[in-house]
Structure formats: structure tokens, C-alpha cells
Amino acid sequence: ADGRDIYDVIVGNPNASKKILFQGAIHAREYIVVPLMMQQLEYLAAGFTNNGTYMTQPLSNILGQVAFHFVPMLNPDGVTISQMQAAYAADKASSRTTVSYEEYMRRWKANARGVDLNYNFAANWEGINVSLTHPSANGYKGTNPLSEPESQAIANLIQGTGFNAVINYHAMGNVI
């Protein structure tokens, strides 16, 4: 929404028949998963260049047969957000929050437009949070499925790639 890039880093063979997606920071407050995912990338790269093995098989053989996709930060706008006073005011007015603005911002998990990206997909979209009709720190599903550029980006990647597995990291506080 604010023009920041969303990166898909591929480690291994991009043309492999086996593809695995690791995705993180779909919620703004989940920034703690980004360094973890970057360490995983470093581990794979170091293992490849240093003749590393996994269960006695050379990592270079594994990386030749699998494409590991890493999208460490799906919500860069939300992660870097600095102000959302309008959403705070709307949530206060509708009794969705009673906390201070500082605490509200600490709990923020939506994108820069106040949409909770985890709810912005077509799966059961009509039945999710039907009473919440305004941007908010969490829970607002948006105006329609895939209304947000971040949701569109990950949906296009998944549809265009055909992953065998998807691993999605979530966090709250110090827990991943």
C-alpha cells in the first residue's frame, strides 16, 4: 500500500518439482520472525558453500532437487508503521479497545491501511468478522478478498508456483 517491496528469496533449484514456501510477518507485530528466517537462509547458504550435509546427504544435492522460497516480511508497511490514529479513534468509539494509544500501537498487527492480512483471503471471507467494518489494529478483513497488495502478492506467488508445502510463521510477544 505504501510502495514497499515484498521479497521472495529462492534458495535451491528454482525449476525443481519440489517447492516449499516459508512466509513470515503477515502481521505487523510479528517482526521477530524476520531475523529467524534470515538465519535460516544464511544456514542454507553456508551449508551449501561449506559442503554441509543433512542426514548424511550433501546439502548441494538437496538444494538441486528443492526450491525453498522465503518471504520473510509479507507486511512491510505494517511492520514499519508509525501512526494509525484514525483506526485508534474508530476502535475507541466502537469500544473495540480501551488501551492507551501507545499500547494500541504495540499490539498493531494490520497492514498500513488497517487490514488484517490473515483475513484478506477468499477462504470463508464472507463469514469472518462481519461486524467490523472499519480499519483496525486487528481483525478487519478489508473491503473484499485480496483487496490488499500484500495479499495479492502472496496469492499470486502461491498460485503461480504450486508449492508442495507452506510454512507460515506467527508470533506474539517473544513466542514464535
mmCIF file of C-alpha atoms in Angstrom:
data_model
loop_
_atom_site.group_PDB
_atom_site.id
_atom_site.type_symbol
_atom_site.label_atom_id
_atom_site.label_comp_id
_atom_site.label_asym_id
_atom_site.label_seq_id
_atom_site.Cartn_x
_atom_site.Cartn_y
_atom_site.Cartn_z
ATOM 1 C CA ALA A 1 0.000 0.000 0.000
ATOM 2 C CA ASP A 2 2.898 2.376 0.732
ATOM 3 C CA GLY A 3 5.049 1.100 -2.141
ATOM 4 C CA ARG A 4 7.498 -1.051 -0.196
ATOM 5 C CA ASP A 5 8.811 -4.169 -1.902
ATOM 6 C CA ILE A 6 7.958 -7.707 -0.821
ATOM 7 C CA TYR A 7 10.824 -10.101 -1.439
ATOM 8 C CA ASP A 8 10.771 -13.767 -2.457
ATOM 9 C CA VAL A 9 14.252 -15.210 -1.925
ATOM 10 C CA ILE A 10 14.783 -18.597 -3.582
ATOM 11 C CA VAL A 11 17.440 -20.975 -2.295
ATOM 12 C CA GLY A 12 17.947 -24.116 -4.332
ATOM 13 C CA ASN A 13 16.779 -25.009 -7.819
ATOM 14 C CA PRO A 14 14.017 -22.607 -8.979
ATOM 15 C CA ASN A 15 12.965 -25.217 -11.569
ATOM 16 C CA ALA A 16 12.724 -28.110 -9.094
ATOM 17 C CA SER A 17 9.489 -30.060 -8.904
ATOM 18 C CA LYS A 18 9.511 -29.757 -5.098
ATOM 19 C CA LYS A 19 8.818 -26.257 -3.783
ATOM 20 C CA ILE A 20 8.438 -25.116 -0.182
ATOM 21 C CA LEU A 21 7.332 -21.646 0.888
ATOM 22 C CA PHE A 22 8.399 -20.111 4.220
ATOM 23 C CA GLN A 23 6.384 -16.953 4.894
ATOM 24 C CA GLY A 24 6.624 -14.541 7.814
ATOM 25 C CA ALA A 25 5.467 -11.205 9.211
ATOM 26 C CA ILE A 26 1.947 -11.312 7.786
ATOM 27 C CA HIS A 27 1.035 -9.323 10.908
ATOM 28 C CA ALA A 28 2.851 -6.090 11.729
ATOM 29 C CA ARG A 29 3.850 -7.112 15.232
ATOM 30 C CA GLU A 30 5.450 -10.348 14.016
ATOM 31 C CA TYR A 31 8.741 -8.685 13.069
ATOM 32 C CA ILE A 32 10.562 -11.097 15.399
ATOM 33 C CA VAL A 33 10.252 -13.872 12.767
ATOM 34 C CA VAL A 34 12.252 -11.923 10.160
ATOM 35 C CA PRO A 35 15.689 -12.416 11.788
ATOM 36 C CA LEU A 36 14.849 -16.102 12.345
ATOM 37 C CA MET A 37 14.040 -16.570 8.675
ATOM 38 C CA MET A 38 17.172 -14.673 7.612
ATOM 39 C CA GLN A 39 19.235 -17.016 9.823
ATOM 40 C CA GLN A 40 17.600 -19.985 8.102
ATOM 41 C CA LEU A 41 18.609 -18.504 4.737
ATOM 42 C CA GLU A 42 22.167 -17.999 5.986
ATOM 43 C CA TYR A 43 22.260 -21.585 7.276
ATOM 44 C CA LEU A 44 21.220 -22.986 3.907
ATOM 45 C CA ALA A 45 23.704 -20.808 2.016
ATOM 46 C CA ALA A 46 26.569 -21.602 4.407
ATOM 47 C CA GLY A 47 25.776 -25.308 4.314
ATOM 48 C CA PHE A 48 25.818 -25.255 0.538
ATOM 49 C CA THR A 49 29.124 -23.391 0.227
ATOM 50 C CA ASN A 50 30.824 -25.366 3.047
ATOM 51 C CA ASN A 51 29.839 -28.831 1.788
ATOM 52 C CA GLY A 52 27.273 -29.202 4.564
ATOM 53 C CA THR A 53 25.061 -32.247 4.948
ATOM 54 C CA TYR A 54 21.599 -33.063 6.192
ATOM 55 C CA MET A 55 21.010 -36.642 7.367
ATOM 56 C CA THR A 56 24.258 -37.640 5.608
ATOM 57 C CA GLN A 57 23.081 -36.254 2.244
ATOM 58 C CA PRO A 58 25.083 -33.330 0.815
ATOM 59 C CA LEU A 59 23.094 -30.109 1.047
ATOM 60 C CA SER A 60 24.051 -29.365 -2.553
ATOM 61 C CA ASN A 61 22.091 -32.480 -3.639
ATOM 62 C CA ILE A 62 19.035 -31.405 -1.650
ATOM 63 C CA LEU A 63 19.178 -27.852 -2.996
ATOM 64 C CA GLY A 64 19.394 -29.259 -6.513
ATOM 65 C CA GLN A 65 16.054 -31.030 -6.001
ATOM 66 C CA VAL A 66 14.088 -28.446 -3.992
ATOM 67 C CA ALA A 67 13.289 -24.737 -4.289
ATOM 68 C CA PHE A 68 12.991 -23.116 -0.858
ATOM 69 C CA HIS A 69 11.119 -19.826 -1.163
ATOM 70 C CA PHE A 70 11.463 -17.344 1.699
ATOM 71 C CA VAL A 71 9.097 -14.369 2.018
ATOM 72 C CA PRO A 72 10.391 -13.082 5.352
ATOM 73 C CA MET A 73 8.206 -9.968 5.545
ATOM 74 C CA LEU A 74 4.816 -10.051 3.805
ATOM 75 C CA ASN A 75 3.630 -6.900 5.599
ATOM 76 C CA PRO A 76 6.485 -4.362 5.342
ATOM 77 C CA ASP A 77 4.154 -1.381 5.687
ATOM 78 C CA GLY A 78 2.579 -2.722 8.860
ATOM 79 C CA VAL A 79 5.946 -3.657 10.332
ATOM 80 C CA THR A 80 7.266 -0.130 9.799
ATOM 81 C CA ILE A 81 4.071 1.679 10.645
ATOM 82 C CA SER A 82 4.378 4.743 12.811
ATOM 83 C CA GLN A 83 0.866 6.178 13.109
ATOM 84 C CA MET A 84 -2.682 4.909 12.876
ATOM 85 C CA GLN A 85 -4.611 7.494 14.851
ATOM 86 C CA ALA A 86 -7.801 7.209 12.747
ATOM 87 C CA ALA A 87 -8.058 3.459 13.345
ATOM 88 C CA TYR A 88 -7.392 4.014 17.043
ATOM 89 C CA ALA A 89 -10.161 6.626 17.234
ATOM 90 C CA ALA A 90 -12.611 4.327 15.415
ATOM 91 C CA ASP A 91 -11.760 1.399 17.676
ATOM 92 C CA LYS A 92 -12.155 3.582 20.788
ATOM 93 C CA ALA A 93 -15.519 4.864 19.524
ATOM 94 C CA SER A 94 -16.781 1.331 18.828
ATOM 95 C CA SER A 95 -15.469 0.022 22.180
ATOM 96 C CA ARG A 96 -13.018 -2.373 20.498
ATOM 97 C CA THR A 97 -10.223 -1.009 22.670
ATOM 98 C CA THR A 98 -9.755 0.792 25.949
ATOM 99 C CA VAL A 99 -5.948 0.758 25.986
ATOM 100 C CA SER A 100 -3.680 3.770 25.532
ATOM 101 C CA TYR A 101 -2.526 4.755 22.041
ATOM 102 C CA GLU A 102 0.976 3.521 22.858
ATOM 103 C CA GLU A 103 -0.336 0.099 23.891
ATOM 104 C CA TYR A 104 -2.643 0.016 20.856
ATOM 105 C CA MET A 105 0.333 0.579 18.547
ATOM 106 C CA ARG A 106 2.342 -2.105 20.349
ATOM 107 C CA ARG A 107 -0.467 -4.575 19.595
ATOM 108 C CA TRP A 108 -0.889 -3.482 15.943
ATOM 109 C CA LYS A 109 -0.959 -6.396 13.507
ATOM 110 C CA ALA A 110 -2.717 -4.988 10.430
ATOM 111 C CA ASN A 111 -1.118 -3.505 7.328
ATOM 112 C CA ALA A 112 -0.747 0.254 6.713
ATOM 113 C CA ARG A 113 -4.409 0.506 5.685
ATOM 114 C CA GLY A 114 -5.674 -1.234 8.828
ATOM 115 C CA VAL A 115 -6.460 -4.578 7.173
ATOM 116 C CA ASP A 116 -5.545 -7.817 8.957
ATOM 117 C CA LEU A 117 -3.919 -9.648 6.044
ATOM 118 C CA ASN A 118 -4.593 -13.043 7.607
ATOM 119 C CA TYR A 119 -8.331 -12.399 6.989
ATOM 120 C CA ASN A 120 -7.972 -10.902 3.499
ATOM 121 C CA PHE A 121 -8.180 -14.167 1.555
ATOM 122 C CA ALA A 122 -11.180 -15.788 -0.150
ATOM 123 C CA ALA A 123 -11.434 -18.715 2.292
ATOM 124 C CA ASN A 124 -14.633 -18.083 4.313
ATOM 125 C CA TRP A 125 -14.204 -14.328 3.772
ATOM 126 C CA GLU A 126 -17.972 -13.673 3.959
ATOM 127 C CA GLY A 127 -18.210 -15.213 7.440
ATOM 128 C CA ILE A 128 -15.184 -13.552 9.050
ATOM 129 C CA ASN A 129 -15.678 -10.582 11.403
ATOM 130 C CA VAL A 130 -18.825 -9.349 9.679
ATOM 131 C CA SER A 131 -19.498 -6.677 12.313
ATOM 132 C CA LEU A 132 -16.097 -4.985 11.996
ATOM 133 C CA THR A 133 -16.473 -2.592 9.066
ATOM 134 C CA HIS A 134 -13.593 -0.160 9.585
ATOM 135 C CA PRO A 135 -9.799 -0.354 9.534
ATOM 136 C CA SER A 136 -8.420 -1.532 12.858
ATOM 137 C CA ALA A 137 -5.284 -2.762 14.601
ATOM 138 C CA ASN A 138 -6.526 -6.316 14.066
ATOM 139 C CA GLY A 139 -9.443 -8.301 12.723
ATOM 140 C CA TYR A 140 -10.620 -6.057 9.833
ATOM 141 C CA LYS A 141 -10.843 -8.228 6.720
ATOM 142 C CA GLY A 142 -10.863 -5.412 4.165
ATOM 143 C CA THR A 143 -13.445 -4.423 1.566
ATOM 144 C CA ASN A 144 -13.189 -7.694 -0.371
ATOM 145 C CA PRO A 145 -10.946 -10.765 -0.617
ATOM 146 C CA LEU A 146 -7.445 -9.892 -1.849
ATOM 147 C CA SER A 147 -8.163 -6.155 -1.628
ATOM 148 C CA GLU A 148 -4.639 -5.590 -0.299
ATOM 149 C CA PRO A 149 -1.453 -5.629 -2.389
ATOM 150 C CA GLU A 150 0.307 -7.833 0.182
ATOM 151 C CA SER A 151 -2.447 -10.471 -0.007
ATOM 152 C CA GLN A 152 -2.411 -10.291 -3.794
ATOM 153 C CA ALA A 153 1.375 -10.738 -3.854
ATOM 154 C CA ILE A 154 1.390 -13.920 -1.754
ATOM 155 C CA ALA A 155 -1.713 -15.335 -3.516
ATOM 156 C CA ASN A 156 -0.083 -14.772 -6.930
ATOM 157 C CA LEU A 157 3.154 -16.391 -5.748
ATOM 158 C CA ILE A 158 1.315 -19.444 -4.397
ATOM 159 C CA GLN A 159 -0.938 -19.831 -7.447
ATOM 160 C CA GLY A 160 1.910 -19.348 -9.891
ATOM 161 C CA THR A 161 4.389 -21.654 -8.181
ATOM 162 C CA GLY A 162 2.456 -24.710 -6.999
ATOM 163 C CA PHE A 163 4.101 -25.291 -3.623
ATOM 164 C CA ASN A 164 4.223 -28.728 -2.059
ATOM 165 C CA ALA A 165 4.163 -27.173 1.411
ATOM 166 C CA VAL A 166 3.748 -23.777 3.051
ATOM 167 C CA ILE A 167 5.216 -22.896 6.445
ATOM 168 C CA ASN A 168 3.823 -19.706 7.935
ATOM 169 C CA TYR A 169 5.466 -18.153 10.979
ATOM 170 C CA HIS A 170 3.374 -16.222 13.508
ATOM 171 C CA ALA A 171 4.498 -14.543 16.705
ATOM 172 C CA MET A 172 3.160 -12.688 19.714
ATOM 173 C CA GLY A 173 5.407 -11.165 22.282
ATOM 174 C CA ASN A 174 8.513 -13.334 22.447
ATOM 175 C CA VAL A 175 6.813 -16.508 21.244
ATOM 176 C CA ILE A 176 7.167 -17.801 17.669
#
